[in-house]
Coordinates of C-alpha atoms in Angstrom, one line a residue:
X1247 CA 4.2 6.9 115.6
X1248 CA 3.6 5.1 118.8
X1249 CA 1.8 7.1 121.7
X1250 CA 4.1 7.6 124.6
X1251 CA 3.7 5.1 127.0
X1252 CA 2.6 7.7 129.7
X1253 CA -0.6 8.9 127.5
X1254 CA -1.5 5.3 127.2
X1255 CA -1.3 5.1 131.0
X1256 CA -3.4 7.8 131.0
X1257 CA -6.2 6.5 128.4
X1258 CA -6.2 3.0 130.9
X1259 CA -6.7 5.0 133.8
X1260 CA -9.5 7.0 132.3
X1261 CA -10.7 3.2 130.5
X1262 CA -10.8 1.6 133.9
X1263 CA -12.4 4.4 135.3
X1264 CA -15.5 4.2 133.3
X1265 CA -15.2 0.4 133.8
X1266 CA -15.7 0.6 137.4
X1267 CA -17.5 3.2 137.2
X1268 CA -20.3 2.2 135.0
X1269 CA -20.5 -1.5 135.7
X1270 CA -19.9 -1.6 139.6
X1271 CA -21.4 1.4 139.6
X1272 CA -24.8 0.4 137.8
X1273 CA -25.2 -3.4 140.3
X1274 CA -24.5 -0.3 143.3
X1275 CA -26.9 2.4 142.6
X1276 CA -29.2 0.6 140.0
X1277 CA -29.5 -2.7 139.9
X1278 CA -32.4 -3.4 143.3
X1279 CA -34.4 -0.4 142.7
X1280 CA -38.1 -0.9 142.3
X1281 CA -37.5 -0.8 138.7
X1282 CA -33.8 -1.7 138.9
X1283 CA -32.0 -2.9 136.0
X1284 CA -31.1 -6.7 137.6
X1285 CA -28.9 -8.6 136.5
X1286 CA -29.0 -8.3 132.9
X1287 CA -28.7 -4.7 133.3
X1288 CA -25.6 -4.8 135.1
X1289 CA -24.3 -7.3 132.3
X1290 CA -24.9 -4.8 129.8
X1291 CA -23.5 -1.9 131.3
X1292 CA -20.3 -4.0 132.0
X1293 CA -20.5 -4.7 128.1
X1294 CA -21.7 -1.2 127.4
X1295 CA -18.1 0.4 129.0
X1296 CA -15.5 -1.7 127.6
X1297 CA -17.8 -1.5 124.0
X1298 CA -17.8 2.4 124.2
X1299 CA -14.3 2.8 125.3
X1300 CA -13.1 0.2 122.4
X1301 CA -14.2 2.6 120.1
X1302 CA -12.9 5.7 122.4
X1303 CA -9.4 4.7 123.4
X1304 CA -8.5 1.2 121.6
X1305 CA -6.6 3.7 119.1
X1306 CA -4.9 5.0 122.3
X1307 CA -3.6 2.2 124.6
X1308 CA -5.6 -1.2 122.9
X1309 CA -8.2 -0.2 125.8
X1310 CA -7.3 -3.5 128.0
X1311 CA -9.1 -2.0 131.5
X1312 CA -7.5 -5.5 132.7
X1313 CA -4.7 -6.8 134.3
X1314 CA -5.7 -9.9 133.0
X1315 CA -6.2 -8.8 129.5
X1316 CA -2.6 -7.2 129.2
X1317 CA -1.0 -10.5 130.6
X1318 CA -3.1 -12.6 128.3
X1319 CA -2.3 -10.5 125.0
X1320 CA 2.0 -10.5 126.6
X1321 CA 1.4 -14.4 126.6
X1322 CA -0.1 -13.8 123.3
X1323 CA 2.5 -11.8 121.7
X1324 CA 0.3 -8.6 121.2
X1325 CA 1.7 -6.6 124.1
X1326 CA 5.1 -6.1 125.6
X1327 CA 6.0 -7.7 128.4
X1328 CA 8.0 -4.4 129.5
X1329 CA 5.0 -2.2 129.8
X1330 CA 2.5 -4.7 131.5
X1331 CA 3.8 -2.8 135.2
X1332 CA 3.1 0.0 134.0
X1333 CA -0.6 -0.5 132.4
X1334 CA -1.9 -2.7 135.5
X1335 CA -0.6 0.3 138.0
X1336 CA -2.8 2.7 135.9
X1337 CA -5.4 0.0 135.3
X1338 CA -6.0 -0.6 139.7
X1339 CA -5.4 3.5 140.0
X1340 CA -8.7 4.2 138.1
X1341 CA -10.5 1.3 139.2
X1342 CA -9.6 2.5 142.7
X1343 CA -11.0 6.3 141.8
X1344 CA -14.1 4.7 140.0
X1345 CA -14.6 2.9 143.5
X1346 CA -14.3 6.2 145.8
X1347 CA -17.1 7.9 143.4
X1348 CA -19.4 4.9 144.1
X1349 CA -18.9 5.3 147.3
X1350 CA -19.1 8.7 147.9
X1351 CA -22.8 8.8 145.9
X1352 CA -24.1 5.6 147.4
X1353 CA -23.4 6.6 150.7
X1354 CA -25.6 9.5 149.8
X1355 CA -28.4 8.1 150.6
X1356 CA -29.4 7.1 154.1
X1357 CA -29.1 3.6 155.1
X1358 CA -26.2 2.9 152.9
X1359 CA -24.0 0.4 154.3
X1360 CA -20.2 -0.3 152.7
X1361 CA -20.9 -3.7 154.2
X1362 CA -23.1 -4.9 151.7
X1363 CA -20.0 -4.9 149.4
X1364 CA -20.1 -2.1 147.1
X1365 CA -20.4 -4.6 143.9
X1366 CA -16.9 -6.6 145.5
X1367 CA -16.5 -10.2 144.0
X1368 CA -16.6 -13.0 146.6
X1369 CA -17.0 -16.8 146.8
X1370 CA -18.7 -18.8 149.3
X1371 CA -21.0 -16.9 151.7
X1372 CA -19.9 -14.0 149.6
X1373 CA -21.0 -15.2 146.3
X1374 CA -24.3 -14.0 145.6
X1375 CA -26.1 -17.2 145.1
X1376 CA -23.8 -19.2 147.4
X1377 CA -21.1 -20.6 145.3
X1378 CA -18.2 -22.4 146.5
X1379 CA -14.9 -21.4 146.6
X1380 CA -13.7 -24.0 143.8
X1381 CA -17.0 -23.2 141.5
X1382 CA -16.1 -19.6 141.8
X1383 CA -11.8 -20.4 140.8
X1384 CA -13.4 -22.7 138.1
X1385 CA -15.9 -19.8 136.6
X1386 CA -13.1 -17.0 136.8
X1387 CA -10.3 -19.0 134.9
X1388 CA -12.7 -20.5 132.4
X1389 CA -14.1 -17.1 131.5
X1390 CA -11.4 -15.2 131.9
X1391 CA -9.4 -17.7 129.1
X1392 CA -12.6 -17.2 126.6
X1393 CA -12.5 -13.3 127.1
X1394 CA -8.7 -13.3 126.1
X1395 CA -9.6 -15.3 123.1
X1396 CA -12.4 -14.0 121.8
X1397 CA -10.4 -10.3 122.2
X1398 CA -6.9 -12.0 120.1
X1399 CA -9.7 -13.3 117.6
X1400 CA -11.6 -10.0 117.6
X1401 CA -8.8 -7.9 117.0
X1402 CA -6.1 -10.2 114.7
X1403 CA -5.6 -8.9 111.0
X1404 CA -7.3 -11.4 109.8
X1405 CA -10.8 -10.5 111.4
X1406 CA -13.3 -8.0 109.9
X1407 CA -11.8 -4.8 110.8
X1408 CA -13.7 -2.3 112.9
X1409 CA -16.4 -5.0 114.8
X1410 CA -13.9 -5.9 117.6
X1411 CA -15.2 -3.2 120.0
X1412 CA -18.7 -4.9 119.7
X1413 CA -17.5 -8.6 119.7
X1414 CA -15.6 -8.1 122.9
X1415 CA -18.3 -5.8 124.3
X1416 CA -20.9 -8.9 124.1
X1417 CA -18.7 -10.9 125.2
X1418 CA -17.9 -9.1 128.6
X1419 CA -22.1 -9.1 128.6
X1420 CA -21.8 -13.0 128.2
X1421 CA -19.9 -13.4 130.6
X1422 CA -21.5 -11.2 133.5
X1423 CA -24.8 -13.1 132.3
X1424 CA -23.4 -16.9 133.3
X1425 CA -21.1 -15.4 136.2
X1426 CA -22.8 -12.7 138.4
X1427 CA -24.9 -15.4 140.6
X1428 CA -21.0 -17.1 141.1
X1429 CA -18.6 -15.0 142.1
X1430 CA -20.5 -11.0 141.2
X1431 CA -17.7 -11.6 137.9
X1432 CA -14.5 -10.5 138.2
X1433 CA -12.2 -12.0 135.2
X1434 CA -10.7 -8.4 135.8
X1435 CA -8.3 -7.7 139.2
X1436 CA -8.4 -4.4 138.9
X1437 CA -12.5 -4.2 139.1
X1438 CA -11.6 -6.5 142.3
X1439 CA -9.4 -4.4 143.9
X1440 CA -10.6 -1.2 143.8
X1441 CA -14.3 -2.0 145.7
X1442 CA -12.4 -4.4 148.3
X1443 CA -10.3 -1.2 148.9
X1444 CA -13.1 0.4 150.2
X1445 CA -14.8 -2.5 152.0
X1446 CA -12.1 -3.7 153.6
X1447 CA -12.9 -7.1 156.0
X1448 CA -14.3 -10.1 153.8
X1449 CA -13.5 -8.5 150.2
X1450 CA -9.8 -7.9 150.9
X1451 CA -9.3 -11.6 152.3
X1452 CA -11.4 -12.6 149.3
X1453 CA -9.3 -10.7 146.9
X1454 CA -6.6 -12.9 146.2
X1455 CA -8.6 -15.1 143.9
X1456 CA -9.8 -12.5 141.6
X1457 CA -6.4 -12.0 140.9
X1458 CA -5.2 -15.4 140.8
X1459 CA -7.8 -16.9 138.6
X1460 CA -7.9 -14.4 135.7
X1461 CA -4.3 -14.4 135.6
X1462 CA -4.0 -17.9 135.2
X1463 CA -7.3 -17.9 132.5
X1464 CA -5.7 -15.0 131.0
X1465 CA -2.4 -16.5 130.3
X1466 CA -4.3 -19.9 129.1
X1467 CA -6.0 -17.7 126.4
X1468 CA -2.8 -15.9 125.2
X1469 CA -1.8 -19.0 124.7
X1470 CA -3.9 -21.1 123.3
X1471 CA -5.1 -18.3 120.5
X1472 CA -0.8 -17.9 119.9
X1473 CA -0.4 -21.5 119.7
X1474 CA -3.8 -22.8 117.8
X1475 CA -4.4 -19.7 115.4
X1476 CA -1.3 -17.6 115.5
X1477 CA -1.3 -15.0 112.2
X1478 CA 1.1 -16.2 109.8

């Protein structure tokens, strides 16, 4: 029997939570120490909390975390459209709540400024390495598509049952690994919007793009898994 649509909410809340919490919260608190964990530490832990919460919640909700991954699978024919609202609402709710906890520890310690963006995604003088506007659209479609298609692959019948959790977990890693310097990775509104919340100024006038983009690669990967290598 099908969990009732408001537990689900609940396990995507909770999903997106630890999301937030682990990945934005890791390149916030972790990543410039002395011995900070850089960049490939913050790829992993992004990797490390949708991996962990596969296994935790995927038996719950699916564990999409994503805006973008619950439009892709609708496109996809895995999810229906009737409770996308729903899951994004609780999807930008715990992203928002992972945000407040990073800011309430970070600004903990003295000298913290919420200007420095609190792990906010941003193109141009905002990208960390100085990345255009059009190089940062172009890196958050392109890898927002893959994600959604290496998740459909991951998790159709047809694949070995029980690895999706660490395919899609490596892949997240993947991505963070090529797209950090861009745009700080989005492919995931919801870990957008809930830092640019709190930032306010440049990440808010930013944010339209880290919605726009991953939609659009999200709805390219629903459909080019449903049309290309649709189960039988």
């Amino acid at each position: 029997m099908s969990m009732p649509l408001s537990k689900r909410m609940g396990a995507e809340l909770i999903g997106t939570f630890w999301l937030v919490l682990g990945g934005c919260g890791s390149a916030v608190l972790a990543a410039s120490l002395p011995a900070g964990i850089g960049l490939v530490g913050v790829s992993m832990a992004f990797g490390l909390t949708v991996l962990t919460m596969a296994f935790a919640i995927g038996h719950i909700s699916g564990c999409h975390l994503n805006p973008a991954v619950s439009v892709g699978l609708v496109v996809g024919g895995r999810f229906p459209a009737k409770e996308l609202l729903p899951y994004i609402i609780a999807q930008v709710i715990g992203a928002t709540i992972a945000a407040a906890l990073i800011y309430f520890i970070a600004s903990g310690k003295e000298g913290f400024d919420v200007a420095s963006g609190l792990a906010s995604n941003g193109y141009a003088e905002h990208s960390p390495a100085g990345y255009s506007l059009a190089a940062g659209f172009a890196s958050e479609v392109v890898m927002t598509a893959t994600f959604i298609l290496i998740i459909m692959g991951a998790t159709d019948s047809r694949a070995p049952a029980g690895f999706a959790p660490i395919a899609i977990g490596l892949a997240l890693t993947l991505i963070h690994l090529i797209s950090i310097p861009v745009t700080n990775t989005s492919v995931n509104p919801a870990r957008s919007t809930g830092p640019a919340l709190f930032v306010g100024g440049w990440a808010l006038q930013q944010l339209w793009l880290f919605w726009v983009a991953p939609l659009i690669g999200a709805v390219i990967g629903g459909a080019l898994y449903k049309g290309l290598f649709r189960e039988p």
